[in-house]
mmCIF file of C-alpha atoms and ligand atoms in Angstrom:
data_model
loop_
_atom_site.group_PDB
_atom_site.id
_atom_site.type_symbol
_atom_site.label_atom_id
_atom_site.label_comp_id
_atom_site.label_asym_id
_atom_site.label_seq_id
_atom_site.Cartn_x
_atom_site.Cartn_y
_atom_site.Cartn_z
ATOM 1 C CA UNK A 1124 -4.150 28.810 -14.387
ATOM 2 C CA UNK A 1125 -2.678 26.166 -12.125
ATOM 3 C CA UNK A 1126 -3.094 26.351 -8.368
ATOM 4 C CA UNK A 1127 -0.445 27.123 -5.785
ATOM 5 C CA UNK A 1128 -0.612 24.516 -3.041
ATOM 6 C CA UNK A 1129 1.122 23.906 0.276
ATOM 7 C CA UNK A 1130 0.479 20.358 1.505
ATOM 8 C CA UNK A 1131 1.652 18.882 4.799
ATOM 9 C CA UNK A 1132 2.693 15.264 5.166
ATOM 10 C CA UNK A 1133 2.522 14.302 8.836
ATOM 11 C CA UNK A 1134 4.055 10.842 8.167
ATOM 12 C CA UNK A 1135 3.894 8.536 11.242
ATOM 13 C CA UNK A 1136 3.743 11.336 13.787
ATOM 14 C CA UNK A 1137 1.149 12.535 16.339
ATOM 15 C CA UNK A 1138 -1.296 10.562 18.426
ATOM 16 C CA UNK A 1139 -4.948 11.120 17.603
ATOM 17 C CA UNK A 1140 -5.257 13.755 20.355
ATOM 18 C CA UNK A 1141 -2.086 15.542 19.253
ATOM 19 C CA UNK A 1142 -3.184 15.474 15.621
ATOM 20 C CA UNK A 1143 -6.612 16.910 16.418
ATOM 21 C CA UNK A 1144 -4.957 19.679 18.452
ATOM 22 C CA UNK A 1145 -2.557 20.470 15.581
ATOM 23 C CA UNK A 1146 -5.403 20.620 13.032
ATOM 24 C CA UNK A 1147 -7.449 22.912 15.321
ATOM 25 C CA UNK A 1148 -4.510 25.241 15.844
ATOM 26 C CA UNK A 1149 -3.843 25.426 12.090
ATOM 27 C CA UNK A 1150 -7.525 26.023 11.376
ATOM 28 C CA UNK A 1151 -7.578 28.934 13.827
ATOM 29 C CA UNK A 1152 -4.364 30.431 12.461
ATOM 30 C CA UNK A 1153 -5.664 30.325 8.871
ATOM 31 C CA UNK A 1154 -9.115 31.646 9.872
ATOM 32 C CA UNK A 1155 -7.384 34.677 11.389
ATOM 33 C CA UNK A 1156 -5.053 35.145 8.422
ATOM 34 C CA UNK A 1157 -6.400 33.689 5.159
ATOM 35 C CA UNK A 1158 -3.863 31.913 2.948
ATOM 36 C CA UNK A 1159 -3.126 32.938 -0.653
ATOM 37 C CA UNK A 1160 -2.805 29.322 -1.758
ATOM 38 C CA UNK A 1161 -4.581 26.009 -1.336
ATOM 39 C CA UNK A 1162 -3.628 24.283 1.907
ATOM 40 C CA UNK A 1163 -3.832 20.527 2.479
ATOM 41 C CA UNK A 1164 -2.903 18.374 5.471
ATOM 42 C CA UNK A 1165 -2.219 14.680 4.903
ATOM 43 C CA UNK A 1166 -2.515 12.681 8.093
ATOM 44 C CA UNK A 1167 -2.300 9.078 9.248
ATOM 45 C CA UNK A 1168 -5.484 7.123 8.411
ATOM 46 C CA UNK A 1169 -6.739 7.080 11.987
ATOM 47 C CA UNK A 1170 -6.821 10.889 12.162
ATOM 48 C CA UNK A 1171 -8.892 11.473 9.039
ATOM 49 C CA UNK A 1172 -12.423 11.064 10.391
ATOM 50 C CA UNK A 1173 -11.645 13.298 13.393
ATOM 51 C CA UNK A 1174 -9.745 15.986 11.499
ATOM 52 C CA UNK A 1175 -12.077 16.514 8.502
ATOM 53 C CA UNK A 1176 -15.010 17.919 10.538
ATOM 54 C CA UNK A 1177 -12.879 20.356 12.557
ATOM 55 C CA UNK A 1178 -11.175 22.189 9.690
ATOM 56 C CA UNK A 1179 -12.891 24.710 7.406
ATOM 57 C CA UNK A 1180 -13.014 22.777 4.152
ATOM 58 C CA UNK A 1181 -13.008 26.034 2.172
ATOM 59 C CA UNK A 1182 -9.507 26.738 3.533
ATOM 60 C CA UNK A 1183 -7.915 23.399 4.443
ATOM 61 C CA UNK A 1184 -8.193 20.162 2.467
ATOM 62 C CA UNK A 1185 -7.517 16.852 4.202
ATOM 63 C CA UNK A 1186 -5.812 13.816 2.743
ATOM 64 C CA UNK A 1187 -4.361 10.403 3.537
ATOM 65 C CA UNK A 1188 -0.705 9.437 3.081
ATOM 66 C CA UNK A 1189 -1.414 6.223 1.188
ATOM 67 C CA UNK A 1190 -4.210 3.874 0.153
ATOM 68 C CA UNK A 1191 -4.480 0.252 -0.917
ATOM 69 C CA UNK A 1192 -3.977 -1.017 -4.459
ATOM 70 C CA UNK A 1193 -7.069 -3.216 -4.105
ATOM 71 C CA UNK A 1194 -10.767 -2.324 -4.032
ATOM 72 C CA UNK A 1195 -11.773 -4.265 -0.886
ATOM 73 C CA UNK A 1196 -11.662 -7.693 0.708
ATOM 74 C CA UNK A 1197 -9.197 -9.937 2.525
ATOM 75 C CA UNK A 1198 -6.188 -7.590 2.740
ATOM 76 C CA UNK A 1199 -5.559 -7.420 6.471
ATOM 77 C CA UNK A 1200 -4.280 -4.070 7.644
ATOM 78 C CA UNK A 1201 -4.923 -2.206 4.397
ATOM 79 C CA UNK A 1202 -7.133 0.869 3.914
ATOM 80 C CA UNK A 1203 -8.929 1.368 0.612
ATOM 81 C CA UNK A 1204 -9.404 4.576 -1.360
ATOM 82 C CA UNK A 1205 -13.157 4.227 -0.803
ATOM 83 C CA UNK A 1206 -12.619 4.106 2.981
ATOM 84 C CA UNK A 1207 -10.386 7.186 2.826
ATOM 85 C CA UNK A 1208 -13.052 9.057 0.842
ATOM 86 C CA UNK A 1209 -15.751 7.979 3.321
ATOM 87 C CA UNK A 1210 -14.008 9.996 6.077
ATOM 88 C CA UNK A 1211 -14.515 13.199 4.103
ATOM 89 C CA UNK A 1212 -10.877 13.345 2.983
ATOM 90 C CA UNK A 1213 -10.315 14.704 -0.531
ATOM 91 C CA UNK A 1214 -6.624 13.957 -1.196
ATOM 92 C CA UNK A 1215 -4.163 11.094 -0.978
ATOM 93 C CA UNK A 1216 -0.368 11.111 -1.236
ATOM 94 C CA UNK A 1217 0.777 8.254 -3.484
ATOM 95 C CA UNK A 1218 4.263 7.098 -4.415
ATOM 96 C CA UNK A 1219 6.091 8.804 -1.578
ATOM 97 C CA UNK A 1220 9.732 7.699 -1.652
ATOM 98 C CA UNK A 1221 9.357 6.147 1.815
ATOM 99 C CA UNK A 1222 6.553 3.937 0.457
ATOM 100 C CA UNK A 1223 8.581 3.081 -2.630
ATOM 101 C CA UNK A 1224 11.740 2.168 -0.729
ATOM 102 C CA UNK A 1225 10.479 0.665 2.573
ATOM 103 C CA UNK A 1226 7.285 -0.987 1.312
ATOM 104 C CA UNK A 1227 8.276 -1.986 -2.195
ATOM 105 C CA UNK A 1228 5.762 0.088 -4.099
ATOM 106 C CA UNK A 1229 6.412 -0.289 -7.816
ATOM 107 C CA UNK A 1230 5.332 1.669 -10.875
ATOM 108 C CA UNK A 1231 2.587 -0.942 -11.477
ATOM 109 C CA UNK A 1232 1.267 -0.952 -7.882
ATOM 110 C CA UNK A 1233 1.181 2.842 -7.930
ATOM 111 C CA UNK A 1234 -0.698 2.862 -11.212
ATOM 112 C CA UNK A 1235 -3.447 0.810 -9.505
ATOM 113 C CA UNK A 1236 -3.492 3.090 -6.467
ATOM 114 C CA UNK A 1237 -3.808 6.219 -8.602
ATOM 115 C CA UNK A 1238 -6.704 4.714 -10.569
ATOM 116 C CA UNK A 1239 -8.536 3.663 -7.397
ATOM 117 C CA UNK A 1240 -7.985 7.083 -5.811
ATOM 118 C CA UNK A 1241 -9.446 8.812 -8.882
ATOM 119 C CA UNK A 1242 -12.353 6.354 -9.060
ATOM 120 C CA UNK A 1243 -13.216 7.446 -5.506
ATOM 121 C CA UNK A 1244 -12.908 11.154 -6.297
ATOM 122 C CA UNK A 1245 -9.705 11.584 -4.301
ATOM 123 C CA UNK A 1246 -7.028 13.888 -5.683
ATOM 124 C CA UNK A 1247 -3.708 12.024 -5.783
ATOM 125 C CA UNK A 1248 -0.589 13.959 -4.803
ATOM 126 C CA UNK A 1249 1.773 11.776 -6.784
ATOM 127 C CA UNK A 1250 5.427 11.870 -5.665
ATOM 128 C CA UNK A 1251 8.504 11.323 -7.815
ATOM 129 C CA UNK A 1252 12.193 11.927 -7.218
ATOM 130 C CA UNK A 1253 15.676 10.469 -7.404
ATOM 131 C CA UNK A 1254 18.066 9.168 -4.721
ATOM 132 C CA UNK A 1255 21.483 10.725 -4.110
ATOM 133 C CA UNK A 1256 23.465 8.266 -6.260
ATOM 134 C CA UNK A 1257 21.131 8.933 -9.176
ATOM 135 C CA UNK A 1258 21.572 12.699 -8.768
ATOM 136 C CA UNK A 1259 25.357 12.288 -8.554
ATOM 137 C CA UNK A 1260 25.267 10.242 -11.762
ATOM 138 C CA UNK A 1261 23.052 12.979 -13.317
ATOM 139 C CA UNK A 1262 20.283 10.461 -13.887
ATOM 140 C CA UNK A 1263 17.498 12.458 -12.175
ATOM 141 C CA UNK A 1264 15.631 13.194 -15.405
ATOM 142 C CA UNK A 1265 15.594 9.524 -16.440
ATOM 143 C CA UNK A 1266 14.410 8.495 -12.967
ATOM 144 C CA UNK A 1267 11.454 10.872 -12.819
ATOM 145 C CA UNK A 1268 10.486 10.043 -16.405
ATOM 146 C CA UNK A 1269 10.340 6.328 -15.491
ATOM 147 C CA UNK A 1270 8.318 7.034 -12.326
ATOM 148 C CA UNK A 1271 5.773 9.048 -14.333
ATOM 149 C CA UNK A 1272 4.811 5.828 -16.137
ATOM 150 C CA UNK A 1273 2.339 5.182 -13.263
ATOM 151 C CA UNK A 1274 0.308 8.253 -14.262
ATOM 152 C CA UNK A 1275 1.022 8.487 -18.003
ATOM 153 C CA UNK A 1276 -1.489 5.715 -18.732
ATOM 154 C CA UNK A 1277 -4.284 8.018 -17.512
ATOM 155 C CA UNK A 1278 -6.601 9.810 -19.923
ATOM 156 C CA UNK A 1279 -5.895 13.543 -20.273
ATOM 157 C CA UNK A 1280 -9.073 14.197 -18.283
ATOM 158 C CA UNK A 1281 -7.917 12.036 -15.372
ATOM 159 C CA UNK A 1282 -4.321 13.280 -15.525
ATOM 160 C CA UNK A 1283 -5.688 16.821 -15.157
ATOM 161 C CA UNK A 1284 -7.057 15.867 -11.725
ATOM 162 C CA UNK A 1285 -3.720 14.937 -10.167
ATOM 163 C CA UNK A 1286 -1.077 16.998 -8.376
ATOM 164 C CA UNK A 1287 2.602 16.093 -8.770
ATOM 165 C CA UNK A 1288 5.279 16.458 -6.108
ATOM 166 C CA UNK A 1289 8.961 16.359 -7.016
ATOM 167 C CA UNK A 1290 10.873 15.238 -3.950
ATOM 168 C CA UNK A 1291 14.577 14.506 -4.309
ATOM 169 C CA UNK A 1292 15.095 11.678 -1.800
ATOM 170 C CA UNK A 1293 18.450 13.159 -0.720
ATOM 171 C CA UNK A 1294 16.620 16.267 0.501
ATOM 172 C CA UNK A 1295 13.853 14.553 2.492
ATOM 173 C CA UNK A 1296 14.331 15.016 6.227
ATOM 174 C CA UNK A 1297 18.062 15.629 5.722
ATOM 175 C CA UNK A 1298 18.188 19.414 6.004
ATOM 176 C CA UNK A 1299 19.639 19.467 2.462
ATOM 177 C CA UNK A 1300 17.375 21.309 0.048
ATOM 178 C CA UNK A 1301 17.517 21.393 -3.722
ATOM 179 C CA UNK A 1302 18.574 24.865 -4.800
ATOM 180 C CA UNK A 1303 15.779 26.888 -6.405
ATOM 181 C CA UNK A 1304 17.646 26.427 -9.725
ATOM 182 C CA UNK A 1305 17.841 22.632 -9.323
ATOM 183 C CA UNK A 1306 14.127 22.539 -8.489
ATOM 184 C CA UNK A 1307 13.217 24.806 -11.403
ATOM 185 C CA UNK A 1308 15.283 22.754 -13.891
ATOM 186 C CA UNK A 1309 13.649 19.448 -13.070
ATOM 187 C CA UNK A 1310 10.149 20.901 -12.627
ATOM 188 C CA UNK A 1311 10.444 22.442 -16.102
ATOM 189 C CA UNK A 1312 11.624 19.084 -17.429
ATOM 190 C CA UNK A 1313 8.659 17.302 -15.790
ATOM 191 C CA UNK A 1314 6.294 19.869 -17.305
ATOM 192 C CA UNK A 1315 7.875 19.331 -20.727
ATOM 193 C CA UNK A 1316 7.190 15.580 -20.428
ATOM 194 C CA UNK A 1317 3.550 16.315 -19.567
ATOM 195 C CA UNK A 1318 3.315 18.676 -22.553
ATOM 196 C CA UNK A 1319 4.741 15.994 -24.857
ATOM 197 C CA UNK A 1320 2.237 13.446 -23.576
ATOM 198 C CA UNK A 1321 -0.913 15.524 -23.012
ATOM 199 C CA UNK A 1322 -0.282 18.882 -24.694
ATOM 200 C CA UNK A 1323 0.562 22.362 -23.437
ATOM 201 C CA UNK A 1324 -2.757 23.168 -21.822
ATOM 202 C CA UNK A 1325 -2.715 20.121 -19.524
ATOM 203 C CA UNK A 1326 0.965 20.761 -18.715
ATOM 204 C CA UNK A 1327 0.354 24.432 -17.901
ATOM 205 C CA UNK A 1328 -2.523 23.548 -15.586
ATOM 206 C CA UNK A 1329 -0.668 20.854 -13.616
ATOM 207 C CA UNK A 1330 0.548 21.913 -10.154
ATOM 208 C CA UNK A 1331 4.035 20.564 -9.446
ATOM 209 C CA UNK A 1332 5.068 20.857 -5.788
ATOM 210 C CA UNK A 1333 8.595 20.709 -4.425
ATOM 211 C CA UNK A 1334 9.330 18.600 -1.331
ATOM 212 C CA UNK A 1335 12.455 17.991 0.734
ATOM 213 C CA UNK A 1336 13.518 20.073 3.753
ATOM 214 C CA UNK A 1337 11.290 22.939 2.710
ATOM 215 C CA UNK A 1338 11.031 25.501 5.522
ATOM 216 C CA UNK A 1339 9.953 29.109 6.079
ATOM 217 C CA UNK A 1340 13.485 30.323 5.337
ATOM 218 C CA UNK A 1341 13.745 28.735 1.865
ATOM 219 C CA UNK A 1342 10.106 28.456 0.699
ATOM 220 C CA UNK A 1343 9.848 31.916 -0.827
ATOM 221 C CA UNK A 1344 12.862 31.451 -3.115
ATOM 222 C CA UNK A 1345 11.733 27.977 -4.184
ATOM 223 C CA UNK A 1346 8.114 29.008 -4.828
ATOM 224 C CA UNK A 1347 9.261 32.074 -6.779
ATOM 225 C CA UNK A 1348 10.496 29.795 -9.565
ATOM 226 C CA UNK A 1349 8.002 29.679 -12.449
ATOM 227 C CA UNK A 1350 7.531 25.901 -12.467
ATOM 228 C CA UNK A 1351 7.441 25.406 -8.674
ATOM 229 C CA UNK A 1352 3.787 25.646 -7.633
ATOM 230 C CA UNK A 1353 4.139 25.091 -3.900
ATOM 231 C CA UNK A 1354 5.468 22.457 -1.554
ATOM 232 C CA UNK A 1355 4.930 19.089 0.066
ATOM 233 C CA UNK A 1356 6.116 19.598 3.614
ATOM 234 C CA UNK A 1357 7.186 16.917 6.108
ATOM 235 C CA UNK A 1358 8.905 17.986 9.324
ATOM 236 C CA UNK A 1359 7.872 21.627 9.095
ATOM 237 C CA UNK A 1360 4.184 20.631 8.819
ATOM 238 C CA UNK A 1361 4.226 19.407 12.421
ATOM 239 C CA UNK A 1362 4.428 22.920 13.900
ATOM 240 C CA UNK A 1363 1.806 25.518 12.994
ATOM 241 C CA UNK A 1364 4.296 28.412 13.078
ATOM 242 C CA UNK A 1365 6.616 26.660 10.582
ATOM 243 C CA UNK A 1366 3.834 25.410 8.307
ATOM 244 C CA UNK A 1367 2.174 28.826 8.275
ATOM 245 C CA UNK A 1368 5.548 30.425 7.595
ATOM 246 C CA UNK A 1369 5.741 28.309 4.424
ATOM 247 C CA UNK A 1370 2.121 29.078 3.459
ATOM 248 C CA UNK A 1371 2.932 32.785 3.895
ATOM 249 C CA UNK A 1372 5.659 32.483 1.247
ATOM 250 C CA UNK A 1373 2.783 33.093 -1.194
ATOM 251 C CA UNK A 1374 1.996 36.491 0.369
HETATM 252 P P1 PGA B 333 10.659 16.897 4.819
HETATM 253 O O1 PGA B 333 9.748 15.781 4.125
HETATM 254 O O2 PGA B 333 9.972 18.221 4.573
HETATM 255 O O3 PGA B 333 10.681 16.533 6.281
HETATM 256 O O4 PGA B 333 12.000 16.847 4.185
HETATM 257 C C1 PGA B 333 9.081 16.025 2.909
HETATM 258 C C2 PGA B 333 8.331 14.778 2.491
HETATM 259 O O5 PGA B 333 8.863 13.670 2.667
HETATM 260 O O6 PGA B 333 7.181 14.863 1.985
#
């Protein structure tokens, strides 16, 4: 059966010292009270090598928030999937809407990034989701179907290694959350597309996370939906009490 996962996305927050302190605090909280789901924290690149050795890898996975679409070489300022993996990190968020909209990441670029992540044994947390105008025009299904093109060229074996995150852009950092019914509808649709492409077994085993203003007060209702397998958490991942409150939605 597919895994339930709560993953944090720190975005561009926390100095190295603050990030290390946050990871330590989370590690202690989850050592004292074991989670009933997989837990992942995705941090800025510079935190990875410091954070991986201080968390219990049996309880907390560590990931990056991005990686390059090139293997190596003269790409000033970029960080490759191989470099991410060399820190001990096991995950990488790819296709976050902030990367798509502010840094021009296309379906093709993301296809390269996903392949490089997998080639370096990183688990991609691949994000899809529509903007407000697309939701208002009821185009959300078309939008996510088009975004899935980046991962629908994978073999069934490789596709089975990825995690998906549905994040409606209008809900990210806005305090607006998709209703559990809205999340369930589109998650079920996404799973039906996977089933069409790769068959029922692959679709049933794929974890699809919800992201967008997820917090302790709404996580339980969202995660109770049959096709919502956890969350990708931004703002609420920056405070241990909030993040743990979301993790505890699986208790
Ligand atoms: P948010 O961000 O929880 O702050 O809305 C979620 C995300 O962008 O991954």
